[in-house]
Amino acid sequence: MTNDSISPNGARCPNILYIESDQHNPNISGCYGEETVRTPNLDALAARGTVLTNAYCASPICVPSRMSLLTGQYPYENEVWCNTQILNSAIPTYAHAMGAAGYRPVQIGRLHFVGSDQLHGFAERYVGDHSPNHMGSPHPVDHGALEGTAGPQRVALEKSGYGQSAYEVHDEYVAAATVDYINRLGIRKRSGFEVEPFSLSVGMMLPHQPFVARKEDYDEYVGKVPMPRIREPYSDNLHPYFQWWRSRTGIEDVTDEEIMRCRTAYWALVTRTDALIGEMLDALRQNGFENDTLVIYTTDHGEQVGEHDLWWKQTFYEDSARVPAIVSWPAGLPQGGVCDRVINQFDLNATMLDAIGAPPLPRSHGRSLIGLLNDPDGTSWEDVAFSEFVMYAQRDGLPFDVHSPPDGSVQRMIRYEEWKLNYYHGMRPQLFNLAEDPQELNDLAEDPAYASIRDELVGRVLDGWDPDEVTRKMAMAQRDEQVMREWAETVDPPDTYRWDLHPDMDYVDGP
């Protein structure tokens, strides 16, 4: 394959630069309408492409979201529901399909693979994850002075402000490795050698908490970041799941000071994420690759940042389950567009494969966006997306999951046209009309006037997705995982791809 190869839409087969950050609320971006945050590089990328305003992740938590995007399968199909589960190596990913099309896919940075297979179709991998390759490893992550702040615990709000997160250091390495890779291709190109189309997938950790940013970035937003727009004080009126979740994580009440510290740091981390992405995009431009490169930016899930008086992800609210998605390919797609159609995030996977003429993944639900972006009015498109949140039950002697109620969590969301239904197995659902109620404050699930749409959407949620079968498979996976944990703890298998996180990289100085 050469850069003269032709893709199905008539353009030359593009280079691929796929960038996936971690926990970026789409609302905290200039190109999505937030006026306080500074994101010049994402805004410029949006101007060279299309902003998708209704993209949803397959799960509002890291590993299942990422594995779904890689495979085009829902969590109940690839059976990766939580952060400790292992993707079956027999399931092809978009990296396998790219390889089959003649590309040599490269991964730099965060992937969050669990288990012995740390490539899943990628030909090369650089930098790696900060976490162990194996659950139960005797070499766990040590965040030093910020221990506990990377998870959904109140300490993440208490230890917030300015200082340094190791995740920011990680992403500096990731950006440097990406720029170096592109620069080396540029040198080869300028030297007169043939440069085949490349595929780079880049995984970042920011703006994931700890809510700690370097002082220069933090100071930029002191006194400028607004308080949350959507407030839901803790009360008996809350949905029972959120009553448990807020009690479990210690956020029944959060002080205004904590809210402002965390939000100020988060805005700063988004700006730092944007700056690092800018370095990668500058390398494309400086080496003459910008026009012929399909650039996609997204994240694995959102961040509540205090909206609905919630933090982190783990919900189906828009701030958590909806993700940013920007698609830019100057040589092959329109520029300066906004697309409001509902998409599953793994439609981005199918889009990349379509652009390069790769074989589609046989069991993927992904739908290429190329036709829609080129002809929004002339392309048939169903506005539907699904997301799942399934966690282990708590059983004596088996792995405990901080995200899960005692009996486990079996939840699924459908976004269909203007409607969103959140299904909680064993609890009442939630139903929102996002056209009339974009802040999701008016739950219509128990209103008789909306019983028919509620029942229709519950039927679609349960079509092919059996919560009892999911529960049974999770119980089996939990027992399997215990054996794997004990094996890793005893055998201490090597981490084949792991970035070395030092505890002294994490600290908070103030305010």
Short mmCIF file of C-alpha atoms in Angstrom, two decimals:
data_model
loop_
_atom_site.label_atom_id
_atom_site.label_comp_id
_atom_site.label_asym_id
_atom_site.label_seq_id
_atom_site.Cartn_x
_atom_site.Cartn_y
_atom_site.Cartn_z
CA MET A 1 0.00 0.00 0.00
CA THR A 2 1.16 3.53 -0.77
CA ASN A 3 -0.25 7.00 -0.28
CA ASP A 4 -1.58 6.72 -3.84
CA SER A 5 -4.02 3.97 -2.79
CA ILE A 6 -7.65 4.99 -3.23
CA SER A 7 -10.25 4.66 -0.48
CA PRO A 8 -13.90 3.70 -1.17
CA ASN A 9 -15.03 7.35 -1.28
CA GLY A 10 -12.52 8.26 -3.99
CA ALA A 11 -9.95 10.01 -1.82
CA ARG A 12 -6.45 8.67 -1.26
CA CYS A 13 -6.28 6.17 1.60
CA PRO A 14 -5.58 8.39 4.56
CA ASN A 15 -3.19 8.21 7.43
CA ILE A 16 -5.00 7.61 10.72
CA LEU A 17 -4.45 9.55 13.93
CA TYR A 18 -6.93 8.35 16.53
CA ILE A 19 -6.68 10.18 19.87
CA GLU A 20 -8.60 8.95 22.91
CA SER A 21 -8.36 10.88 26.16
CA ASP A 22 -9.79 9.72 29.50
CA GLN A 23 -12.88 11.15 31.20
CA HIS A 24 -13.44 14.30 29.14
CA ASN A 25 -16.88 15.86 29.58
CA PRO A 26 -17.77 17.12 26.08
CA ASN A 27 -19.38 20.24 27.54
CA ILE A 28 -15.96 21.39 28.77
CA SER A 29 -14.65 22.28 25.30
CA GLY A 30 -14.84 25.48 23.33
CA CYS A 31 -16.12 23.74 20.20
CA TYR A 32 -19.00 22.31 22.26
CA GLY A 33 -20.00 25.76 23.49
CA GLU A 34 -18.20 26.22 26.83
CA GLU A 35 -16.98 29.81 26.96
CA THR A 36 -14.61 29.64 29.94
CA VAL A 37 -12.31 26.79 29.00
CA ARG A 38 -9.48 27.35 26.52
CA THR A 39 -9.18 24.54 23.93
CA PRO A 40 -7.73 26.19 20.81
CA ASN A 41 -6.36 23.00 19.28
CA LEU A 42 -9.56 20.96 19.57
CA ASP A 43 -11.48 23.99 18.31
CA ALA A 44 -9.18 24.25 15.27
CA LEU A 45 -9.54 20.51 14.65
CA ALA A 46 -13.32 20.93 14.77
CA ALA A 47 -13.07 23.75 12.23
CA ARG A 48 -11.25 21.35 9.88
CA GLY A 49 -13.88 18.65 10.38
CA THR A 50 -17.18 17.85 12.06
CA VAL A 51 -18.26 17.98 15.69
CA LEU A 52 -20.62 15.15 16.67
CA THR A 53 -22.84 16.35 19.50
CA ASN A 54 -24.65 13.13 20.41
CA ALA A 55 -22.01 10.40 20.65
CA TYR A 56 -22.40 7.86 23.47
CA CYS A 57 -19.89 5.45 24.96
CA ALA A 58 -20.82 1.78 25.32
CA SER A 59 -20.17 1.96 29.07
CA PRO A 60 -19.53 4.89 31.42
CA ILE A 61 -16.37 3.28 32.80
CA CYS A 62 -12.91 2.80 31.32
CA VAL A 63 -12.15 -0.77 30.22
CA PRO A 64 -15.57 -1.85 28.87
CA SER A 65 -15.89 1.41 26.97
CA ARG A 66 -12.47 0.98 25.37
CA MET A 67 -12.97 -2.70 24.55
CA SER A 68 -16.33 -1.94 22.90
CA LEU A 69 -14.78 0.79 20.79
CA LEU A 70 -12.00 -1.56 19.70
CA THR A 71 -14.36 -4.41 18.76
CA GLY A 72 -17.61 -2.69 17.78
CA GLN A 73 -19.40 -5.01 20.22
CA TYR A 74 -21.48 -4.14 23.26
CA PRO A 75 -20.15 -5.26 26.67
CA TYR A 76 -22.73 -8.05 26.88
CA GLU A 77 -21.29 -9.46 23.63
CA ASN A 78 -17.54 -9.24 24.26
CA GLU A 79 -18.21 -9.88 27.99
CA VAL A 80 -16.02 -7.07 29.28
CA TRP A 81 -18.25 -5.24 31.77
CA CYS A 82 -15.81 -3.90 34.34
CA ASN A 83 -12.22 -2.70 34.68
CA THR A 84 -10.77 -6.04 35.75
CA GLN A 85 -12.03 -8.21 32.90
CA ILE A 86 -9.99 -9.57 29.98
CA LEU A 87 -10.92 -9.17 26.32
CA ASN A 88 -10.88 -12.50 24.47
CA SER A 89 -7.91 -12.44 22.07
CA ALA A 90 -9.96 -14.32 19.47
CA ILE A 91 -12.20 -11.26 18.99
CA PRO A 92 -10.80 -9.10 16.18
CA THR A 93 -10.31 -5.40 16.85
CA TYR A 94 -10.05 -2.46 14.47
CA ALA A 95 -6.27 -2.91 14.71
CA HIS A 96 -6.60 -6.42 13.24
CA ALA A 97 -8.77 -5.08 10.42
CA MET A 98 -6.28 -2.29 9.70
CA GLY A 99 -3.50 -4.84 9.52
CA ALA A 100 -5.56 -6.93 7.12
CA ALA A 101 -5.90 -3.82 4.93
CA GLY A 102 -2.12 -3.37 4.70
CA TYR A 103 -1.55 -0.88 7.52
CA ARG A 104 0.81 -1.45 10.45
CA PRO A 105 -1.23 -0.12 13.39
CA VAL A 106 0.75 1.45 16.23
CA GLN A 107 -0.50 2.25 19.73
CA ILE A 108 1.06 4.90 21.97
CA GLY A 109 -0.03 5.33 25.59
CA ARG A 110 -3.21 4.35 27.38
CA LEU A 111 -5.07 1.25 26.21
CA HIS A 112 -6.15 -0.32 29.50
CA PHE A 113 -5.82 -3.90 28.27
CA VAL A 114 -6.00 -6.49 31.03
CA GLY A 115 -4.17 -9.82 30.72
CA SER A 116 -1.30 -11.33 28.77
CA ASP A 117 -2.35 -9.93 25.39
CA GLN A 118 -1.30 -6.30 25.51
CA LEU A 119 -1.50 -5.75 21.74
CA HIS A 120 -4.84 -7.14 20.45
CA GLY A 121 -3.84 -6.55 16.85
CA PHE A 122 -1.46 -3.60 17.19
CA ALA A 123 1.91 -4.21 15.55
CA GLU A 124 3.83 -1.94 17.93
CA ARG A 125 3.15 -0.21 21.22
CA TYR A 126 5.00 2.57 23.02
CA VAL A 127 4.83 4.15 26.52
CA GLY A 128 2.14 1.78 27.84
CA ASP A 129 -0.31 2.00 30.72
CA HIS A 130 0.62 2.98 34.25
CA SER A 131 -1.41 0.10 35.71
CA PRO A 132 -0.29 -3.55 35.92
CA ASN A 133 -0.99 -5.81 32.96
CA HIS A 134 -2.41 -8.43 35.34
CA MET A 135 -5.02 -8.02 38.08
CA GLY A 136 -3.52 -9.21 41.36
CA SER A 137 -0.01 -8.11 40.40
CA PRO A 138 2.26 -7.63 43.43
CA HIS A 139 3.31 -4.32 41.85
CA PRO A 140 0.19 -2.13 42.17
CA VAL A 141 -0.08 1.56 41.31
CA ASP A 142 1.24 3.88 44.05
CA HIS A 143 -0.02 7.44 43.80
CA GLY A 144 2.00 8.58 46.81
CA ALA A 145 0.54 11.69 48.41
CA LEU A 146 -2.53 11.40 46.16
CA GLU A 147 -3.31 7.78 47.00
CA GLY A 148 -7.04 7.09 46.62
CA THR A 149 -7.72 10.16 44.48
CA ALA A 150 -7.83 8.27 41.15
CA GLY A 151 -10.96 6.35 42.18
CA PRO A 152 -14.52 7.32 43.11
CA GLN A 153 -13.84 8.32 46.71
CA ARG A 154 -14.39 11.53 48.66
CA VAL A 155 -10.63 11.91 49.10
CA ALA A 156 -10.48 12.77 45.38
CA LEU A 157 -12.41 15.96 46.17
CA GLU A 158 -10.52 16.70 49.37
CA LYS A 159 -7.03 16.41 47.86
CA SER A 160 -7.61 18.77 44.95
CA GLY A 161 -6.04 21.98 43.74
CA TYR A 162 -2.66 22.71 42.21
CA GLY A 163 0.36 20.45 42.23
CA GLN A 164 1.05 17.57 39.86
CA SER A 165 -0.70 14.40 38.75
CA ALA A 166 1.38 11.51 37.44
CA TYR A 167 -1.21 11.20 34.69
CA GLU A 168 -0.04 14.54 33.31
CA VAL A 169 3.55 13.28 33.29
CA HIS A 170 2.38 10.14 31.49
CA ASP A 171 0.66 12.19 28.82
CA GLU A 172 3.75 14.31 28.26
CA TYR A 173 5.62 11.10 27.44
CA VAL A 174 2.76 10.03 25.17
CA ALA A 175 2.74 13.35 23.29
CA ALA A 176 6.53 13.29 22.93
CA ALA A 177 6.49 9.73 21.57
CA THR A 178 3.72 10.60 19.11
CA VAL A 179 5.50 13.70 17.86
CA ASP A 180 8.74 11.76 17.52
CA TYR A 181 7.01 9.02 15.51
CA ILE A 182 5.45 11.56 13.12
CA ASN A 183 8.69 13.54 12.82
CA ARG A 184 10.64 10.42 11.86
CA LEU A 185 8.10 9.69 9.12
CA GLY A 186 8.49 13.29 7.98
CA ILE A 187 12.26 12.92 7.76
CA ARG A 188 11.82 9.79 5.66
CA LYS A 189 9.33 11.57 3.41
CA ARG A 190 11.62 14.58 2.88
CA SER A 191 14.52 12.25 2.16
CA GLY A 192 12.68 10.92 -0.86
CA PHE A 193 11.75 7.53 0.53
CA GLU A 194 8.28 6.06 0.11
CA VAL A 195 6.10 6.58 3.20
CA GLU A 196 3.13 4.26 3.40
CA PRO A 197 -0.06 5.43 5.13
CA PHE A 198 0.32 5.12 8.87
CA SER A 199 -2.12 4.31 11.66
CA LEU A 200 -1.44 5.84 15.06
CA SER A 201 -3.77 5.29 18.03
CA VAL A 202 -2.91 7.53 20.96
CA GLY A 203 -4.25 6.97 24.46
CA MET A 204 -4.12 9.73 27.08
CA MET A 205 -4.90 9.73 30.81
CA LEU A 206 -5.99 13.35 31.18
CA PRO A 207 -8.29 14.94 32.18
CA HIS A 208 -9.07 11.99 34.51
CA GLN A 209 -8.83 12.80 38.21
CA PRO A 210 -6.87 13.39 40.52
CA PHE A 211 -8.33 16.89 40.36
CA VAL A 212 -4.82 18.34 40.52
CA ALA A 213 -3.24 20.52 37.84
CA ARG A 214 0.04 22.33 37.58
CA LYS A 215 -0.10 25.81 39.10
CA GLU A 216 0.32 27.73 35.84
CA ASP A 217 -2.76 26.02 34.38
CA TYR A 218 -4.74 26.09 37.63
CA ASP A 219 -4.14 29.82 38.14
CA GLU A 220 -5.57 30.54 34.69
CA TYR A 221 -9.01 29.47 35.91
CA VAL A 222 -9.10 30.63 39.53
CA GLY A 223 -12.28 32.65 40.02
CA LYS A 224 -13.46 32.04 36.45
CA VAL A 225 -15.05 28.58 36.49
CA PRO A 226 -18.81 28.56 37.12
CA MET A 227 -20.55 26.43 39.72
CA PRO A 228 -22.52 23.40 38.43
CA ARG A 229 -25.73 24.29 36.59
CA ILE A 230 -27.70 21.22 37.70
CA ARG A 231 -28.10 20.75 41.44
CA GLU A 232 -29.83 17.82 43.12
CA PRO A 233 -29.34 17.93 46.89
CA TYR A 234 -29.26 14.58 48.64
CA SER A 235 -32.80 13.57 49.63
CA ASP A 236 -35.31 10.74 49.64
CA ASN A 237 -36.48 12.00 46.24
CA LEU A 238 -33.30 10.83 44.52
CA HIS A 239 -33.42 7.67 42.47
CA PRO A 240 -32.48 4.79 44.83
CA TYR A 241 -29.34 3.99 42.85
CA PHE A 242 -28.01 7.50 43.31
CA GLN A 243 -28.93 7.50 46.99
CA TRP A 244 -26.70 4.43 47.37
CA TRP A 245 -23.94 5.76 45.10
CA ARG A 246 -23.63 9.10 46.83
CA SER A 247 -23.65 7.45 50.25
CA ARG A 248 -21.11 4.83 49.12
CA THR A 249 -18.66 7.44 47.83
CA GLY A 250 -19.20 9.98 50.61
CA ILE A 251 -20.67 12.75 48.46
CA GLU A 252 -24.04 13.28 50.14
CA ASP A 253 -22.78 16.83 50.71
CA VAL A 254 -19.82 18.50 49.05
CA THR A 255 -18.62 21.95 50.08
CA ASP A 256 -18.59 24.86 47.65
CA GLU A 257 -14.86 25.15 48.25
CA GLU A 258 -14.29 21.54 47.18
CA ILE A 259 -16.53 22.00 44.15
CA MET A 260 -14.62 25.04 42.97
CA ARG A 261 -11.18 23.51 43.58
CA CYS A 262 -12.07 20.37 41.63
CA ARG A 263 -13.75 22.19 38.78
CA THR A 264 -10.90 24.70 38.51
CA ALA A 265 -8.41 21.84 38.31
CA TYR A 266 -10.55 19.96 35.80
CA TRP A 267 -10.82 22.98 33.47
CA ALA A 268 -7.03 23.33 33.76
CA LEU A 269 -6.50 19.63 32.94
CA VAL A 270 -8.70 19.95 29.86
CA THR A 271 -6.58 22.88 28.67
CA ARG A 272 -3.41 20.85 29.27
CA THR A 273 -4.92 17.91 27.35
CA ASP A 274 -5.66 20.30 24.49
CA ALA A 275 -2.09 21.64 24.53
CA LEU A 276 -0.60 18.14 24.28
CA ILE A 277 -2.98 17.26 21.44
CA GLY A 278 -1.86 20.48 19.78
CA GLU A 279 1.73 19.21 19.76
CA MET A 280 0.61 16.11 17.84
CA LEU A 281 -1.46 18.10 15.36
CA ASP A 282 1.42 20.54 14.83
CA ALA A 283 3.67 17.59 13.98
CA LEU A 284 1.19 16.45 11.32
CA ARG A 285 1.11 19.92 9.80
CA GLN A 286 4.86 20.56 9.96
CA ASN A 287 5.59 17.25 8.25
CA GLY A 288 3.02 17.69 5.49
CA PHE A 289 0.57 15.03 6.67
CA GLU A 290 -2.38 17.16 7.79
CA ASN A 291 -4.44 17.10 4.60
CA ASP A 292 -4.24 13.32 4.09
CA THR A 293 -4.76 12.28 7.72
CA LEU A 294 -8.07 11.20 9.19
CA VAL A 295 -7.92 12.58 12.73
CA ILE A 296 -10.49 11.44 15.27
CA TYR A 297 -10.66 12.78 18.79
CA THR A 298 -12.82 11.25 21.50
CA THR A 299 -12.64 10.00 25.10
CA ASP A 300 -13.68 6.81 26.87
CA HIS A 301 -16.48 8.43 28.92
CA GLY A 302 -17.39 11.75 30.46
CA GLU A 303 -17.08 13.33 33.92
CA GLN A 304 -19.93 14.66 36.08
CA VAL A 305 -17.81 17.53 37.55
CA GLY A 306 -20.51 18.19 40.16
CA GLU A 307 -23.49 18.25 37.79
CA HIS A 308 -26.50 16.57 39.45
CA ASP A 309 -24.26 16.80 42.56
CA LEU A 310 -22.33 13.82 41.20
CA TRP A 311 -18.66 13.27 40.44
CA TRP A 312 -16.60 11.01 38.19
CA LYS A 313 -18.51 8.84 35.69
CA GLN A 314 -20.54 5.64 36.42
CA THR A 315 -23.88 7.19 35.39
CA PHE A 316 -26.00 7.49 32.27
CA TYR A 317 -26.46 11.23 32.67
CA GLU A 318 -25.28 13.25 29.67
CA ASP A 319 -22.12 14.47 31.44
CA SER A 320 -20.98 10.87 31.94
CA ALA A 321 -22.31 8.70 29.08
CA ARG A 322 -22.03 11.27 26.26
CA VAL A 323 -18.56 11.83 24.84
CA PRO A 324 -16.81 14.35 22.58
CA ALA A 325 -16.27 13.14 19.03
CA ILE A 326 -14.50 15.20 16.36
CA VAL A 327 -13.79 13.79 12.90
CA SER A 328 -11.44 15.63 10.54
CA TRP A 329 -10.08 14.58 7.15
CA PRO A 330 -9.51 17.67 4.96
CA ALA A 331 -8.92 15.62 1.79
CA GLY A 332 -11.96 13.42 2.21
CA LEU A 333 -14.65 15.02 4.39
CA PRO A 334 -16.42 18.39 4.73
CA GLN A 335 -15.03 20.98 7.13
CA GLY A 336 -16.65 23.18 9.75
CA GLY A 337 -19.69 20.96 10.30
CA VAL A 338 -21.84 20.01 13.27
CA CYS A 339 -23.73 16.72 13.30
CA ASP A 340 -26.53 16.26 15.85
CA ARG A 341 -27.42 12.67 14.93
CA VAL A 342 -27.21 10.03 17.67
CA ILE A 343 -24.24 7.70 17.32
CA ASN A 344 -22.61 4.87 19.23
CA GLN A 345 -19.00 5.73 19.89
CA PHE A 346 -17.84 2.58 18.10
CA ASP A 347 -19.24 4.07 14.88
CA LEU A 348 -15.87 5.88 14.89
CA ASN A 349 -14.20 2.48 14.59
CA ALA A 350 -16.28 1.63 11.52
CA THR A 351 -15.53 5.06 10.05
CA MET A 352 -11.77 4.51 10.19
CA LEU A 353 -12.08 1.09 8.58
CA ASP A 354 -14.35 2.41 5.84
CA ALA A 355 -11.96 5.26 5.07
CA ILE A 356 -9.05 2.92 4.42
CA GLY A 357 -11.02 0.17 2.67
CA ALA A 358 -10.39 -2.32 5.48
CA PRO A 359 -12.60 -5.37 5.96
CA PRO A 360 -15.45 -4.64 8.39
CA LEU A 361 -15.34 -6.47 11.70
CA PRO A 362 -17.75 -9.43 11.29
CA ARG A 363 -19.66 -8.93 14.55
CA SER A 364 -19.35 -5.18 14.87
CA HIS A 365 -22.42 -2.97 15.21
CA GLY A 366 -20.41 0.05 14.08
CA ARG A 367 -21.82 2.19 11.28
CA SER A 368 -19.46 4.26 9.15
CA LEU A 369 -20.08 7.99 9.41
CA ILE A 370 -18.52 8.86 6.05
CA GLY A 371 -21.78 8.82 4.11
CA LEU A 372 -23.59 10.76 6.84
CA LEU A 373 -20.91 13.44 7.09
CA ASN A 374 -20.72 13.86 3.32
CA ASP A 375 -24.49 13.90 2.79
CA PRO A 376 -26.39 14.52 6.06
CA ASP A 377 -29.78 14.78 4.37
CA GLY A 378 -29.38 11.97 1.87
CA THR A 379 -28.17 9.19 4.16
CA SER A 380 -30.50 6.94 6.14
CA TRP A 381 -29.52 6.89 9.81
CA GLU A 382 -31.29 5.56 12.91
CA ASP A 383 -30.76 7.82 15.92
CA VAL A 384 -30.09 5.16 18.54
CA ALA A 385 -27.29 4.30 20.97
CA PHE A 386 -26.90 1.95 23.93
CA SER A 387 -24.69 1.94 27.02
CA GLU A 388 -24.22 -0.59 29.86
CA PHE A 389 -23.01 -0.40 33.45
CA VAL A 390 -22.61 -3.83 35.04
CA MET A 391 -20.61 -4.55 38.20
CA TYR A 392 -19.92 -7.57 40.40
CA ALA A 393 -22.05 -8.41 43.41
CA GLN A 394 -20.23 -8.49 46.74
CA ARG A 395 -19.47 -12.09 47.75
CA ASP A 396 -17.28 -13.35 50.57
CA GLY A 397 -13.83 -14.35 49.39
CA LEU A 398 -14.29 -12.89 45.91
CA PRO A 399 -13.04 -9.61 44.41
CA PHE A 400 -14.77 -6.53 45.80
CA ASP A 401 -15.66 -3.73 43.40
CA VAL A 402 -15.94 -0.23 44.82
CA HIS A 403 -18.48 0.64 42.13
CA SER A 404 -21.01 -2.01 43.03
CA PRO A 405 -23.92 -2.32 45.46
CA PRO A 406 -24.05 -5.54 47.54
CA ASP A 407 -26.25 -7.31 44.99
CA GLY A 408 -24.35 -6.00 42.00
CA SER A 409 -25.26 -3.49 39.34
CA VAL A 410 -27.01 -4.46 36.09
CA GLN A 411 -27.95 -1.34 34.13
CA ARG A 412 -28.49 -0.38 30.50
CA MET A 413 -29.32 2.87 28.72
CA ILE A 414 -30.94 3.57 25.38
CA ARG A 415 -30.83 6.93 23.65
CA TYR A 416 -33.45 6.91 20.89
CA GLU A 417 -34.15 10.12 18.99
CA GLU A 418 -34.98 12.71 21.67
CA TRP A 419 -35.65 10.07 24.36
CA LYS A 420 -33.36 8.50 26.92
CA LEU A 421 -34.33 5.58 29.15
CA ASN A 422 -32.06 4.32 31.93
CA TYR A 423 -32.89 0.76 33.00
CA TYR A 424 -31.83 -0.36 36.50
CA HIS A 425 -32.52 -4.06 37.06
CA GLY A 426 -34.57 -4.42 40.24
CA MET A 427 -35.23 -0.67 40.46
CA ARG A 428 -37.50 1.76 38.65
CA PRO A 429 -36.20 3.20 35.35
CA GLN A 430 -35.62 6.83 34.45
CA LEU A 431 -37.08 8.44 31.33
CA PHE A 432 -36.08 11.82 29.93
CA ASN A 433 -37.05 13.84 26.87
CA LEU A 434 -33.74 15.52 26.03
CA ALA A 435 -35.29 17.92 23.52
CA GLU A 436 -37.51 19.45 26.20
CA ASP A 437 -35.35 18.64 29.25
CA PRO A 438 -31.65 18.63 28.26
CA GLN A 439 -30.59 18.88 31.92
CA GLU A 440 -32.42 15.63 32.78
CA LEU A 441 -34.35 17.02 35.72
CA ASN A 442 -37.87 15.85 34.82
CA ASP A 443 -38.05 12.05 35.13
CA LEU A 444 -41.14 10.91 33.19
CA ALA A 445 -40.86 7.18 33.90
CA GLU A 446 -43.81 7.09 36.32
CA ASP A 447 -45.99 9.56 34.43
CA PRO A 448 -48.94 7.65 32.89
CA ALA A 449 -48.91 9.99 29.90
CA TYR A 450 -45.53 8.54 28.87
CA ALA A 451 -46.16 4.88 29.73
CA SER A 452 -46.19 3.78 26.09
CA ILE A 453 -42.81 5.31 25.20
CA ARG A 454 -41.35 3.99 28.49
CA ASP A 455 -42.56 0.45 27.76
CA GLU A 456 -41.35 0.62 24.16
CA LEU A 457 -37.87 1.67 25.24
CA VAL A 458 -37.70 -0.90 28.03
CA GLY A 459 -38.57 -3.49 25.39
CA ARG A 460 -35.70 -2.30 23.20
CA VAL A 461 -33.29 -2.36 26.14
CA LEU A 462 -34.23 -5.97 26.91
CA ASP A 463 -34.24 -7.13 23.28
CA GLY A 464 -31.28 -9.53 23.15
CA TRP A 465 -30.02 -8.34 26.55
CA ASP A 466 -31.14 -10.57 29.42
CA PRO A 467 -30.25 -9.09 32.84
CA ASP A 468 -30.55 -12.49 34.53
CA GLU A 469 -28.14 -14.03 32.02
CA VAL A 470 -25.79 -11.09 32.48
CA THR A 471 -25.92 -11.63 36.25
CA ARG A 472 -25.13 -15.33 35.81
CA LYS A 473 -22.16 -14.62 33.54
CA MET A 474 -20.84 -11.98 35.91
CA ALA A 475 -20.94 -14.42 38.85
CA MET A 476 -18.96 -16.93 36.78
CA ALA A 477 -16.45 -14.29 35.67
CA GLN A 478 -16.00 -13.18 39.27
CA ARG A 479 -14.98 -16.68 40.33
CA ASP A 480 -12.66 -17.01 37.34
CA GLU A 481 -11.06 -13.67 38.15
CA GLN A 482 -10.25 -14.73 41.70
CA VAL A 483 -8.12 -17.60 40.37
CA MET A 484 -6.36 -15.25 37.94
CA ARG A 485 -5.68 -12.74 40.72
CA GLU A 486 -4.17 -15.39 42.98
CA TRP A 487 -2.09 -16.68 40.06
CA ALA A 488 -0.69 -13.21 39.31
CA GLU A 489 0.00 -12.51 42.97
CA THR A 490 2.03 -15.72 43.28
CA VAL A 491 3.68 -16.08 39.87
CA ASP A 492 4.34 -12.34 39.33
CA PRO A 493 4.15 -12.44 35.51
CA PRO A 494 6.08 -9.62 33.83
CA ASP A 495 4.42 -6.44 32.65
CA THR A 496 5.25 -6.48 28.96
CA TYR A 497 3.97 -2.94 28.36
CA ARG A 498 3.89 -0.68 31.40
CA TRP A 499 4.86 2.92 31.96
CA ASP A 500 6.77 3.44 35.20
CA LEU A 501 4.68 5.66 37.48
CA HIS A 502 6.68 6.93 40.48
CA PRO A 503 4.76 7.94 43.63
CA ASP A 504 6.71 11.21 43.86
CA MET A 505 5.07 12.31 40.58
CA ASP A 506 1.80 12.83 42.50
CA TYR A 507 1.41 15.74 44.94
CA VAL A 508 -0.85 18.65 45.81
CA ASP A 509 0.58 21.97 47.03
CA GLY A 510 -2.55 24.09 47.40
CA PRO A 511 -4.55 26.13 47.68
#
